[in-house]
Coordinates of C-alpha atoms in Angstrom, one line a residue:
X97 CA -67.5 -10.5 -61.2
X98 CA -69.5 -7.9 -60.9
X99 CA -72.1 -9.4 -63.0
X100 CA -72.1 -12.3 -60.3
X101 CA -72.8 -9.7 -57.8
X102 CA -75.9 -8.2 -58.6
X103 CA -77.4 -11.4 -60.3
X104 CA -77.0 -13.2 -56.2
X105 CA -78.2 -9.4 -54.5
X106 CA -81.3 -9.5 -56.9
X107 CA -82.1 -13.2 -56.2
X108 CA -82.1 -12.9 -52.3
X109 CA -84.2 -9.2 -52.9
X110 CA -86.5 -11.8 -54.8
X111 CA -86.3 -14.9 -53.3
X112 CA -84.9 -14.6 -50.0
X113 CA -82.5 -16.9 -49.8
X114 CA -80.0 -19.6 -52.2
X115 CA -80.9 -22.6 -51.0
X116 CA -77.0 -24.7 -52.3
X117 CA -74.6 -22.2 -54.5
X118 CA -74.0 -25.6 -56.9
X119 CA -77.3 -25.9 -58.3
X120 CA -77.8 -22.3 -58.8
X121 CA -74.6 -22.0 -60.1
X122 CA -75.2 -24.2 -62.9
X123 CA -78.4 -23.2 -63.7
X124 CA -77.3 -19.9 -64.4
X125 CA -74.0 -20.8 -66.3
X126 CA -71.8 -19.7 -63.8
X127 CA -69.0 -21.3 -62.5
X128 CA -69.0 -22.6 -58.8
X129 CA -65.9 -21.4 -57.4
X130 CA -67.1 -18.2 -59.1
X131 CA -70.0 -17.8 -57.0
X132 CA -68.9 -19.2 -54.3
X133 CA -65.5 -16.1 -54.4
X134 CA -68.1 -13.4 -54.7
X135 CA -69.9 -15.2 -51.9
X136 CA -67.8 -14.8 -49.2
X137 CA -66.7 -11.6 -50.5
X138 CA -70.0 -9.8 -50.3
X139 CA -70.1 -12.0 -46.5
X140 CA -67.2 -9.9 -46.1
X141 CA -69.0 -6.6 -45.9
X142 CA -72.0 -7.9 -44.3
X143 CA -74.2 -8.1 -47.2
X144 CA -74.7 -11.7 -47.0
X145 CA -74.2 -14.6 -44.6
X146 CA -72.9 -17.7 -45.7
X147 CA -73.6 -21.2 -44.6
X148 CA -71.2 -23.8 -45.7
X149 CA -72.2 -26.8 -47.1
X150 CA -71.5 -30.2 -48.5
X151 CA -73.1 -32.5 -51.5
X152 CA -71.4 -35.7 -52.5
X153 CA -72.6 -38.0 -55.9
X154 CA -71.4 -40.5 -58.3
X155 CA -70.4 -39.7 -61.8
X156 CA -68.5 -41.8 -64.7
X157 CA -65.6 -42.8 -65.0
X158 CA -63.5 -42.8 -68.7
X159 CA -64.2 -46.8 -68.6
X160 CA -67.4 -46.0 -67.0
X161 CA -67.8 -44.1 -69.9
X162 CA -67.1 -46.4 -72.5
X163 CA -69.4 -49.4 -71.0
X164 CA -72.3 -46.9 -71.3
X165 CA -70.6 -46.4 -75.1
X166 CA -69.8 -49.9 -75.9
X167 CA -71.2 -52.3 -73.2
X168 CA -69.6 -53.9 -70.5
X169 CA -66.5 -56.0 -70.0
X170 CA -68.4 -59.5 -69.8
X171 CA -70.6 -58.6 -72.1
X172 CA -68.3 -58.2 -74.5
X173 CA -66.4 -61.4 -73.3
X174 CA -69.9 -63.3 -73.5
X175 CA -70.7 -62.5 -76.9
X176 CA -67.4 -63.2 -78.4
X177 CA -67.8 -67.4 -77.1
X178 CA -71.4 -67.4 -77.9
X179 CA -70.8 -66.2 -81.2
X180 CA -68.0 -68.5 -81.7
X181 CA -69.7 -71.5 -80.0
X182 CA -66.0 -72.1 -78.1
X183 CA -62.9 -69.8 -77.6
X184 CA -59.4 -70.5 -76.0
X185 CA -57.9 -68.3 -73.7
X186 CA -55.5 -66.9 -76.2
X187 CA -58.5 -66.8 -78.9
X188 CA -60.7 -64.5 -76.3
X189 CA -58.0 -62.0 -75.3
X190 CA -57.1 -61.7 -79.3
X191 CA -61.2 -61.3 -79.7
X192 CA -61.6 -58.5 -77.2
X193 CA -58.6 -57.2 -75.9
X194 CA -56.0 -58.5 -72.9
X195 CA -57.3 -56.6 -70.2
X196 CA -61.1 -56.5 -71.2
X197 CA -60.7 -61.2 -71.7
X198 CA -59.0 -60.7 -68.1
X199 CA -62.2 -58.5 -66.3
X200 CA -65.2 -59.6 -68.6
X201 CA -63.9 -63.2 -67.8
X202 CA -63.8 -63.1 -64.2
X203 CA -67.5 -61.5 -64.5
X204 CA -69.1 -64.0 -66.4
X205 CA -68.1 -67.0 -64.4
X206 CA -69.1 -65.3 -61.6
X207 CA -72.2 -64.7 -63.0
X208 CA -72.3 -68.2 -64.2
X209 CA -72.6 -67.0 -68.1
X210 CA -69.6 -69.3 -69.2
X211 CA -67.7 -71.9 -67.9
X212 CA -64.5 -73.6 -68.8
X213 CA -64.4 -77.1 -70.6
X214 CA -60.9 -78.1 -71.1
X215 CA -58.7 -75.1 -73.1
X216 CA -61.9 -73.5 -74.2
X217 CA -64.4 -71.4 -72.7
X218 CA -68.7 -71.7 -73.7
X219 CA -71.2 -70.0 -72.8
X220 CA -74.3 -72.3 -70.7
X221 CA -77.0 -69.6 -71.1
X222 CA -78.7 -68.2 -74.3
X223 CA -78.8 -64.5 -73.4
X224 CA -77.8 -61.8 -70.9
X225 CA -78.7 -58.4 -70.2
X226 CA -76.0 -56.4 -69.7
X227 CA -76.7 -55.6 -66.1
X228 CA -73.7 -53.0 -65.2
X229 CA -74.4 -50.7 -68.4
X230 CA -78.3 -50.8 -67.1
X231 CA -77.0 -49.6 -63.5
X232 CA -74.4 -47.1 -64.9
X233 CA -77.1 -45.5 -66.7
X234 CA -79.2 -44.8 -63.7
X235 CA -76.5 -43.9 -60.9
X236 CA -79.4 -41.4 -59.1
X237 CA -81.2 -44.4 -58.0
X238 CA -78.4 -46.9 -57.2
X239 CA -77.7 -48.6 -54.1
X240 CA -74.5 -48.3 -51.6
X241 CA -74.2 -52.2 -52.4
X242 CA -74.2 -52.2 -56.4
X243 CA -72.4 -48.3 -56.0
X244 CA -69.6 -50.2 -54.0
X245 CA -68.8 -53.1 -56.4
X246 CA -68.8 -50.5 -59.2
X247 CA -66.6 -48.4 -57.5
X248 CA -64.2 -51.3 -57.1
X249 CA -64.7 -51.8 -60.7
X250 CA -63.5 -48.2 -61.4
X251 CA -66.5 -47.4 -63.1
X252 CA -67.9 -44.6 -60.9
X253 CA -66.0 -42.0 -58.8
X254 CA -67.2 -40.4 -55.4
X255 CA -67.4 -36.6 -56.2
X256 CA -68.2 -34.2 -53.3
X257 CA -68.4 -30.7 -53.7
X258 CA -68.3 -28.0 -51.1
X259 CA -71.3 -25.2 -51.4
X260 CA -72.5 -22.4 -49.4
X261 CA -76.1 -21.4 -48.4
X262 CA -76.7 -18.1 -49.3
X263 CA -78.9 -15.5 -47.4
X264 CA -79.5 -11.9 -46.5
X265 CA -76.8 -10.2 -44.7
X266 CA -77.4 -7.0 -41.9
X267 CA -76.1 -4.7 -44.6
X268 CA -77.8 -6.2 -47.3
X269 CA -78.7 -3.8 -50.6
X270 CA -78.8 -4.2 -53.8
X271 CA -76.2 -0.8 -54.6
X272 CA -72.7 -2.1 -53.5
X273 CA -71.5 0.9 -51.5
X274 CA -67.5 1.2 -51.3
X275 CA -66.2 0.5 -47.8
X276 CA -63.7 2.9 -46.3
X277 CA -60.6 0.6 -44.8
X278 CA -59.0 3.7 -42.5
X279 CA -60.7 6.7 -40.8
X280 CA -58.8 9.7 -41.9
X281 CA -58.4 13.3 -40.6
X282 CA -60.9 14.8 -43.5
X283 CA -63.7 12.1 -42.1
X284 CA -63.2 13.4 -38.3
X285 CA -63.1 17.4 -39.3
X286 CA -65.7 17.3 -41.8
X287 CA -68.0 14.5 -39.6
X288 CA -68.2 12.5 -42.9
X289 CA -67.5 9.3 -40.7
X290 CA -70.5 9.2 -39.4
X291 CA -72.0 8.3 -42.6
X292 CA -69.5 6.3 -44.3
X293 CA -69.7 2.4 -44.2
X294 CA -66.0 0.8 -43.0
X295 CA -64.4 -2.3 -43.7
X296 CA -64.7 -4.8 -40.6
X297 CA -61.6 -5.7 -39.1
X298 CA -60.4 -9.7 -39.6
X299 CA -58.2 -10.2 -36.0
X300 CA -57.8 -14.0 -37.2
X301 CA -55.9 -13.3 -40.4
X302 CA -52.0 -13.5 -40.5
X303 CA -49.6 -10.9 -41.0
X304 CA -46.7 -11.1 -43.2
X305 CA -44.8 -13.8 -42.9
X306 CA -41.4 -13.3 -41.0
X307 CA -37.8 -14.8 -42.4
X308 CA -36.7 -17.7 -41.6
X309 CA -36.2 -21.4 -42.1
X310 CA -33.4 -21.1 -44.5
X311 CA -30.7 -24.8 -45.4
X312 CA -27.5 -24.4 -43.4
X313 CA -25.0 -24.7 -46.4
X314 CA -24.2 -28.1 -44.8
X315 CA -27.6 -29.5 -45.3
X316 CA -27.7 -28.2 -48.8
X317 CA -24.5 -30.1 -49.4
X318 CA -25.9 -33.1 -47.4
X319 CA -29.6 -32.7 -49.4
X320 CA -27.2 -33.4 -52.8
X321 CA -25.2 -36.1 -51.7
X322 CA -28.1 -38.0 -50.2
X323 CA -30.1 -38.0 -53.6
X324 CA -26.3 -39.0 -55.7
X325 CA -26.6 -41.8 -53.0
X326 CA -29.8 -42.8 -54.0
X327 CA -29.7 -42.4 -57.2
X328 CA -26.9 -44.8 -57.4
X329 CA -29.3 -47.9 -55.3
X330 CA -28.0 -47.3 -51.4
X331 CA -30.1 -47.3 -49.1
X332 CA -30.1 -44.8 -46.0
X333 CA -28.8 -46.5 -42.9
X334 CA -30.7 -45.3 -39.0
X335 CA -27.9 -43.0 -37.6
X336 CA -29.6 -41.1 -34.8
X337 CA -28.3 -42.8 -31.6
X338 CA -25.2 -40.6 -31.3
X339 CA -24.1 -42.7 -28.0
X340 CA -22.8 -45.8 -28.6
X341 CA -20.7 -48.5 -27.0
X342 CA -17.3 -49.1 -27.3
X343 CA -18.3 -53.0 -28.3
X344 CA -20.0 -51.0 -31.8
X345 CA -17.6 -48.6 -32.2
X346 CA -14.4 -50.4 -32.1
X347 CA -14.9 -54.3 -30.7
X348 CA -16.8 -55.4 -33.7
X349 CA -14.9 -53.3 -36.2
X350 CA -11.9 -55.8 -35.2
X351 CA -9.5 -52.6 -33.3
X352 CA -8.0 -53.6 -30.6
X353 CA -8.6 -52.8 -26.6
X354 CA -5.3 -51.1 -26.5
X355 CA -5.3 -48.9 -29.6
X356 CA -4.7 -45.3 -29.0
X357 CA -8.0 -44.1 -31.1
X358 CA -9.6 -45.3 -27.7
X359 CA -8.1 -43.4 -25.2
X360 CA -9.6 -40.8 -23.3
X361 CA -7.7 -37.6 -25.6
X362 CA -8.9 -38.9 -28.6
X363 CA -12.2 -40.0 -27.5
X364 CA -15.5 -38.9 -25.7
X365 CA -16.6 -41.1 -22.8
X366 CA -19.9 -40.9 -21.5
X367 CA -20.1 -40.5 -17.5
X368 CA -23.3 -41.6 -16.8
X369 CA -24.6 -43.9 -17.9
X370 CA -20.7 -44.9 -18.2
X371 CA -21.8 -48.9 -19.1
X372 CA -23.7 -50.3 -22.0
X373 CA -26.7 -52.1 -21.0
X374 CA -26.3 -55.4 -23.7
X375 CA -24.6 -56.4 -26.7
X376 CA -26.0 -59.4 -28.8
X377 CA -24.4 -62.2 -26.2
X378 CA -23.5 -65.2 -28.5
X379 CA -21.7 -62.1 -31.2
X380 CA -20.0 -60.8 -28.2
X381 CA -18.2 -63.8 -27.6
X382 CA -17.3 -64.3 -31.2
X383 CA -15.8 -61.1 -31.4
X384 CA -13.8 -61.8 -28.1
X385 CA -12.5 -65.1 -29.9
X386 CA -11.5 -63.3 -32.4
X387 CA -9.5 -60.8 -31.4
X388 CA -7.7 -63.2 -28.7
X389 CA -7.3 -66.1 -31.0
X390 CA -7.8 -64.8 -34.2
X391 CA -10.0 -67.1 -37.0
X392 CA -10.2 -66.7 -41.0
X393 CA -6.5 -67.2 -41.4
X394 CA -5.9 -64.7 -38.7
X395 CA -3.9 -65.3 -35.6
X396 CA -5.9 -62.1 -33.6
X397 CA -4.4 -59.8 -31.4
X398 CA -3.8 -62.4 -28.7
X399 CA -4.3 -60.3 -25.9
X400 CA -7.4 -60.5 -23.0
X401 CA -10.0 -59.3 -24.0
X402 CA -12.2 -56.9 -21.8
X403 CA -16.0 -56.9 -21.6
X404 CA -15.4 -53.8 -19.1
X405 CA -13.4 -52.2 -21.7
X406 CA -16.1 -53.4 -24.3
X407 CA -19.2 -51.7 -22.3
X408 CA -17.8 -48.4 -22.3
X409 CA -20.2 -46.1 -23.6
X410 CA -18.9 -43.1 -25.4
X411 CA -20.1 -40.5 -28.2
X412 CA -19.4 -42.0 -32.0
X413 CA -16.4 -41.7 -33.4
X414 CA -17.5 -42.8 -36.5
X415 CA -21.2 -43.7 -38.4
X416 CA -18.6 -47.1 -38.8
X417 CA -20.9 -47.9 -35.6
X418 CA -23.7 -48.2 -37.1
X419 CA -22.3 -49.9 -40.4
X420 CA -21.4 -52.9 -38.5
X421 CA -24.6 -53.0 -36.8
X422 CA -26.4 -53.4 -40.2
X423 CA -24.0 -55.6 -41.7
X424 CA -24.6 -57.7 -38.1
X425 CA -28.5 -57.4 -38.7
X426 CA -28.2 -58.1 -42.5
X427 CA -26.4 -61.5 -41.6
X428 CA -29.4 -62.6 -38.9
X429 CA -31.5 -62.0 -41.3
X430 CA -30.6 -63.4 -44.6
X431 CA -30.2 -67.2 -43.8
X432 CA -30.0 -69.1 -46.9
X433 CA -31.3 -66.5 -49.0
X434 CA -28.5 -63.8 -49.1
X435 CA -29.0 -60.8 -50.8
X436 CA -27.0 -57.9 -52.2
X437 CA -27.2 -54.8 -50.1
X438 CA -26.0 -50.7 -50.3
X439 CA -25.9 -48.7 -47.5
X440 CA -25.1 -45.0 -46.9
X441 CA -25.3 -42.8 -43.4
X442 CA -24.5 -39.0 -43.4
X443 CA -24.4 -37.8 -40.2
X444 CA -22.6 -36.5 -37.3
X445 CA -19.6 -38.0 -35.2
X446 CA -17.3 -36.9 -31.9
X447 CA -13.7 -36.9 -32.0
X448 CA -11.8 -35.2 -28.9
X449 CA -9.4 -32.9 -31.0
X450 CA -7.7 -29.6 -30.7
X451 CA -9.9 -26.5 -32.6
X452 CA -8.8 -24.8 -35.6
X453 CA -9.1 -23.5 -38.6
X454 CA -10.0 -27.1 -40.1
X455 CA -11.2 -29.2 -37.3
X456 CA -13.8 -29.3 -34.7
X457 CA -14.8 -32.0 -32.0
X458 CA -17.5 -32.4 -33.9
X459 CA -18.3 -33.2 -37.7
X460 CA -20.4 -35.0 -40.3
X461 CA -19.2 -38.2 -41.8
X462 CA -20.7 -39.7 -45.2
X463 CA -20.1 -43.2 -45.4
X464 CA -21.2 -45.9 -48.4
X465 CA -20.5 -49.4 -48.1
X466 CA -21.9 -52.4 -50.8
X467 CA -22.1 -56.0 -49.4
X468 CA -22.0 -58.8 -51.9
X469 CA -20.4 -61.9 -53.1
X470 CA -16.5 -62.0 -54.6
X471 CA -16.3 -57.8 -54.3
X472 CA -12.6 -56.6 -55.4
X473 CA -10.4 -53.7 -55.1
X474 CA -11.9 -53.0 -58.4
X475 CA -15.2 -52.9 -57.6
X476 CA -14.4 -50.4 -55.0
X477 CA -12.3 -47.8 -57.1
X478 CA -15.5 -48.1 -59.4
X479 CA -17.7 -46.8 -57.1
X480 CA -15.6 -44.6 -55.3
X481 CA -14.9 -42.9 -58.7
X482 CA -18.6 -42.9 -59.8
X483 CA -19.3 -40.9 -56.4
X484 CA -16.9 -38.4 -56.6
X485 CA -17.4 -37.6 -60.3
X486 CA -21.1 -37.6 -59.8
X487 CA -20.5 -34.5 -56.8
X488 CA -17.9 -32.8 -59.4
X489 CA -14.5 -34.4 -58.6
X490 CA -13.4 -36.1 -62.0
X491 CA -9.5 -36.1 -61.1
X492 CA -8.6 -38.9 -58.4
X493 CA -5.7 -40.7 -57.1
X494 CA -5.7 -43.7 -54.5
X495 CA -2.3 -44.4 -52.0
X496 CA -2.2 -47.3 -50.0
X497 CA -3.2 -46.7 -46.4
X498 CA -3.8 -48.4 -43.4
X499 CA -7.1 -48.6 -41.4
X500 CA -7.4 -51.2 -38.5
X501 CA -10.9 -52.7 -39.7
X502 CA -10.0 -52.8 -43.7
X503 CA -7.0 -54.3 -45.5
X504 CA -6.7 -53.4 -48.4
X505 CA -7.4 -49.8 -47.2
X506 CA -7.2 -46.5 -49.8
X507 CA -6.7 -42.8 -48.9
X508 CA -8.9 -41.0 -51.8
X509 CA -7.1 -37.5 -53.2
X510 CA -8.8 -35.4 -55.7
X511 CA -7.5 -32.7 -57.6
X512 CA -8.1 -28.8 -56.5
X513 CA -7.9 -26.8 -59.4
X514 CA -8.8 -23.5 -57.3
X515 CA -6.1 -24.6 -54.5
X516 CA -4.2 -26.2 -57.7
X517 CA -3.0 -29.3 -55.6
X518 CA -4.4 -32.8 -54.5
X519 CA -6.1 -32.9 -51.3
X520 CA -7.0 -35.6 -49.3
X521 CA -10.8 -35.8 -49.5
X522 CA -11.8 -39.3 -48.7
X523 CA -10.8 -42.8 -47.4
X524 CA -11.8 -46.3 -48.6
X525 CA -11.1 -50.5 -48.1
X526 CA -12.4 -54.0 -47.8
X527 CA -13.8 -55.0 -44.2
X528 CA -11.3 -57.8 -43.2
X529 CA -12.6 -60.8 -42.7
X530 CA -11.8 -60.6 -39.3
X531 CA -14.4 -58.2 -39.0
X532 CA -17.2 -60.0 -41.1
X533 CA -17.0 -63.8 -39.8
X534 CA -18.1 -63.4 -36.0
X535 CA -21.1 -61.6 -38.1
X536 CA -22.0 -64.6 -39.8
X537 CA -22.3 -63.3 -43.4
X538 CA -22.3 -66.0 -45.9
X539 CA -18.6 -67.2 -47.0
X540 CA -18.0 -65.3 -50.1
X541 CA -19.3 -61.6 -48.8
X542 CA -17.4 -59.2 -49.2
X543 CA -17.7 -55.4 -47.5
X544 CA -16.5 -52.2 -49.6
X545 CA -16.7 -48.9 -48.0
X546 CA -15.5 -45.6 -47.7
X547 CA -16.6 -42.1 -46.4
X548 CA -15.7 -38.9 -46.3
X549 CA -16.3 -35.1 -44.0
X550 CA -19.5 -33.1 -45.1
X551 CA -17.9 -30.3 -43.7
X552 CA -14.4 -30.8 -46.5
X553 CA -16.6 -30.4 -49.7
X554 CA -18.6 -27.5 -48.3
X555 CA -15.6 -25.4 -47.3
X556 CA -14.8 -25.5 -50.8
X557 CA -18.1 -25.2 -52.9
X558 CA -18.8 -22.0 -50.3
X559 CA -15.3 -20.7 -50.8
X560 CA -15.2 -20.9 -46.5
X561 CA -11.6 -21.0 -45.3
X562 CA -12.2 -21.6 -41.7
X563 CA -14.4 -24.7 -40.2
X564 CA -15.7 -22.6 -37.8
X565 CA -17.4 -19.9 -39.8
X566 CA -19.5 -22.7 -41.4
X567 CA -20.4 -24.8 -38.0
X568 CA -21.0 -23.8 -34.5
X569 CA -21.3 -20.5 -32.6
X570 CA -19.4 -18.2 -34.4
X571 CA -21.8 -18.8 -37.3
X572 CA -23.4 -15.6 -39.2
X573 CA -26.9 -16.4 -39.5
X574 CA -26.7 -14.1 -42.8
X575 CA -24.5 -16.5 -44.2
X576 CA -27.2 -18.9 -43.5
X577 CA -29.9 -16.9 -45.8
X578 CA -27.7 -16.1 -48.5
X579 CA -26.1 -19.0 -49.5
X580 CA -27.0 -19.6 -52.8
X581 CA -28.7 -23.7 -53.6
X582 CA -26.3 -26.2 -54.3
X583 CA -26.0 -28.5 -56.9
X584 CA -23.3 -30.8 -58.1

């Protein structure tokens, strides 16, 4: 480096100035970003001043390259059909190659060199000149318009480079004199300051960085679970409208008006705006038939049904709200041309429940669901068990349950071997129909689904015994920094 130095000092002590760092770079065997570091660190101390510059060219590509080597696509192409009089498709791309029969073709009957009579191609000139190697050989002198269509070819690539202009700085010399950084109490007693040459001071750089921006354990947890989810196909479902209405988050999910998940101790109403503004008009009332008369070989609730009561708005209770929502869109949109669909959602819900060591009023929900034809209970312990061992829980059980939106319905318990006892870490069903045929999903879809608490699964792979110590307030930002990366 210090070579580099003294070989830039002498030149401007010669020469005055360096006109672009690239050139002079290469001329002298250097390499550029060599120069250029030495550069800006002899601006630094004021020997130099820098000017910063920019050069842009065109060089080769490999296949550029190789049509300098070996000729051009066409060229090729031609001179395989004129020296076999005729060739068929499949003769040409044995000849020269798939991909060089599928470019070289295209050229030449653009440039009128061969045309097609029949199955076989032949050539209707004598002779070419190989007019791409000719301009790939001279790219100084090329124009944007032939530069362009090579480009699109791949056969030349835009390089710029970045460069400096390099003069004489206010301290320029050609001894490199060591810079004191600090003034010291020896310099100030002995008057030795006055002499010495300091370092400038740099106000714009940045100090050491300060800590911070540390994963909460839960969106470690939730970072692993998403990619398991998407490694097994789902797709990631739009869950941040936390306020929904009551139509979303319990009408279309077939619960009735007068279950108690709906009243006020259970659930979070919003004051204002208390009302939904719409729901989808024609679904609305195919949802109200079908919870007062019932359809799909149900008899409903038979009860009035209450757009009042269905216009509530309130805070999620579930990312269920948004399930039904897709599974609503998926139907409007797939006509005759149904499709297969996965869907997953982690994110956070609003129950109105009493505080303790393992609840909160507020938690995260993951929820998977798979939409497709003539789906079974099968299908759904499958992928409930593929999940689970995939985040580290190989020993399950499933117990009959009962949800108000799926029949059958499964309450997932896995095996603690810590805790040594089965815990309840999940639940699972079938969407009734009840559910799916005001959406207007194709006869024959069928919805498994199931979900789980983020929270559950992170208490345990963080050893945390109480809910609060991992979520809200009471939370010690330590905690925070130190928890180690997880992975399942």
């Amino acid at each position: 480096m210090a070579e580099i130095d003294q070989k830039i000092l002498i030149h401007l002590n010669e020469n005055g100035l360096i006109d672009d760092s690239y050139p002079w770079s290469k001329e002298l065997g250097y390499g550029h970003d060599d120069v250029v570091g030495r550069a800006k660190s002899l601006s630094v101390i004021r020997y130099v001043v820098t000017e910063n510059l920019s050069t842009s060219f065109y060089t080769l590509t490999d296949q550029g390259s190789s049509v300098i080597k070996d000729g051009s696509q066409e060229m090729k192409v031609f001179n395989a059909i004129k020296e076999a009089s005729k060739l068929s498709m499949n003769d040409l791309k044995t000849a020269v190659g798939k991909d060089t029969s599928k470019i070289g073709m295209a050229q030449c009957m653009k440039n009128k060199w061969i045309k097609k009579e029949g199955d076989d191609l032949i050539p209707i000139v004598e002779s070419v000149e190989d007019i791409v190697r000719s301009q790939l050989q001279s790219l100084d002198n090329m124009s944007d318009k032939i530069a362009k269509e090579l480009k699109k070819r791949k056969l030349i690539s835009l390089k710029k480079i970045s460069s400096l202009k390099i003069e004489k700085g206010p301290l320029f010399s050609l001894e490199i004199k060591k810079q004191a950084a600090d003034i010291t109490k020896e310099m100030l007693d002995s008057g030795e300051w006055k002499d010495i040459q300091f370092k400038p001071y740099t106000f714009l750089t940045f100090g050491q960085s300060v800590g911070g921006g540390y994963l909460h354990p839960l969106l470690k947890v939730r970072a692993e679970f998403r990619k398991v989810l998407m490694q097994m196909g789902f797709e990631e479902m739009p869950t941040n409208k936390w306020v929904e209405s009551s139509f979303w988050n319990f009408d279309s999910l077939f619960q009735p008006q007068s279950h108690p998940a709906r009243d006020a101790h259970d659930t979070f109403f919003i004051k204002e705006p208390a009302r939904t503004v719409s729901v989808p008009e024609e679904y609305y009332e195919r949802v109200k038939t079908m919870h007062e008369k019932g359809g799909s070989g149900s008899i409903g609730y038979r009860y009035d049904f209450q757009r009042e009561e269905a216009f509530k708005n309130l805070l999620r209770t579930h990312t269920t709200a948004i399930s039904s929502q897709m599974l609503y869109k998926l139907a409007q949109n797939c006509g005759d041309n149904f499709k297969p669909a996965k869907y997953f959602s982690i994110d956070r819900v609003f129950r109105n429940e009493t505080m303790d060591a393992t609840h909160l009023c507020e938690f995260h929900q993951v929820e998977g669901m798979v939409v497709d034809y003539n789906l079974s209970l099968g299908d759904l312990i499958g992928t409930v068990e593929t999940f689970f061992k995939k985040i580290g829980i190989t020993q399950l059980r499933f117990k009959p349950a009962f949800n108000p939106y799926t029949e059958p319905s499964m309450e997932v318990f896995g095996y603690h071997p810590t805790l040594e006892k089965w815990t309840e870490i999940g639940n699972s069903g079938m969407f009734r129909p009840e559910m799916l045929a005001p959406m207007g999903l194709p006869e024959g879809v069928r919805v498994i689904a199931w979900g789980l608490s983020l929270e559950r699964p992170t208490m345990i792979k963080y050893k945390i015994d109480n809910i609060r110590d991992l979520f809200g307030h009471k939370v010690e930002m330590a905690r925070t920094k130190t928890a180690p990366v997880c992975r399942f």
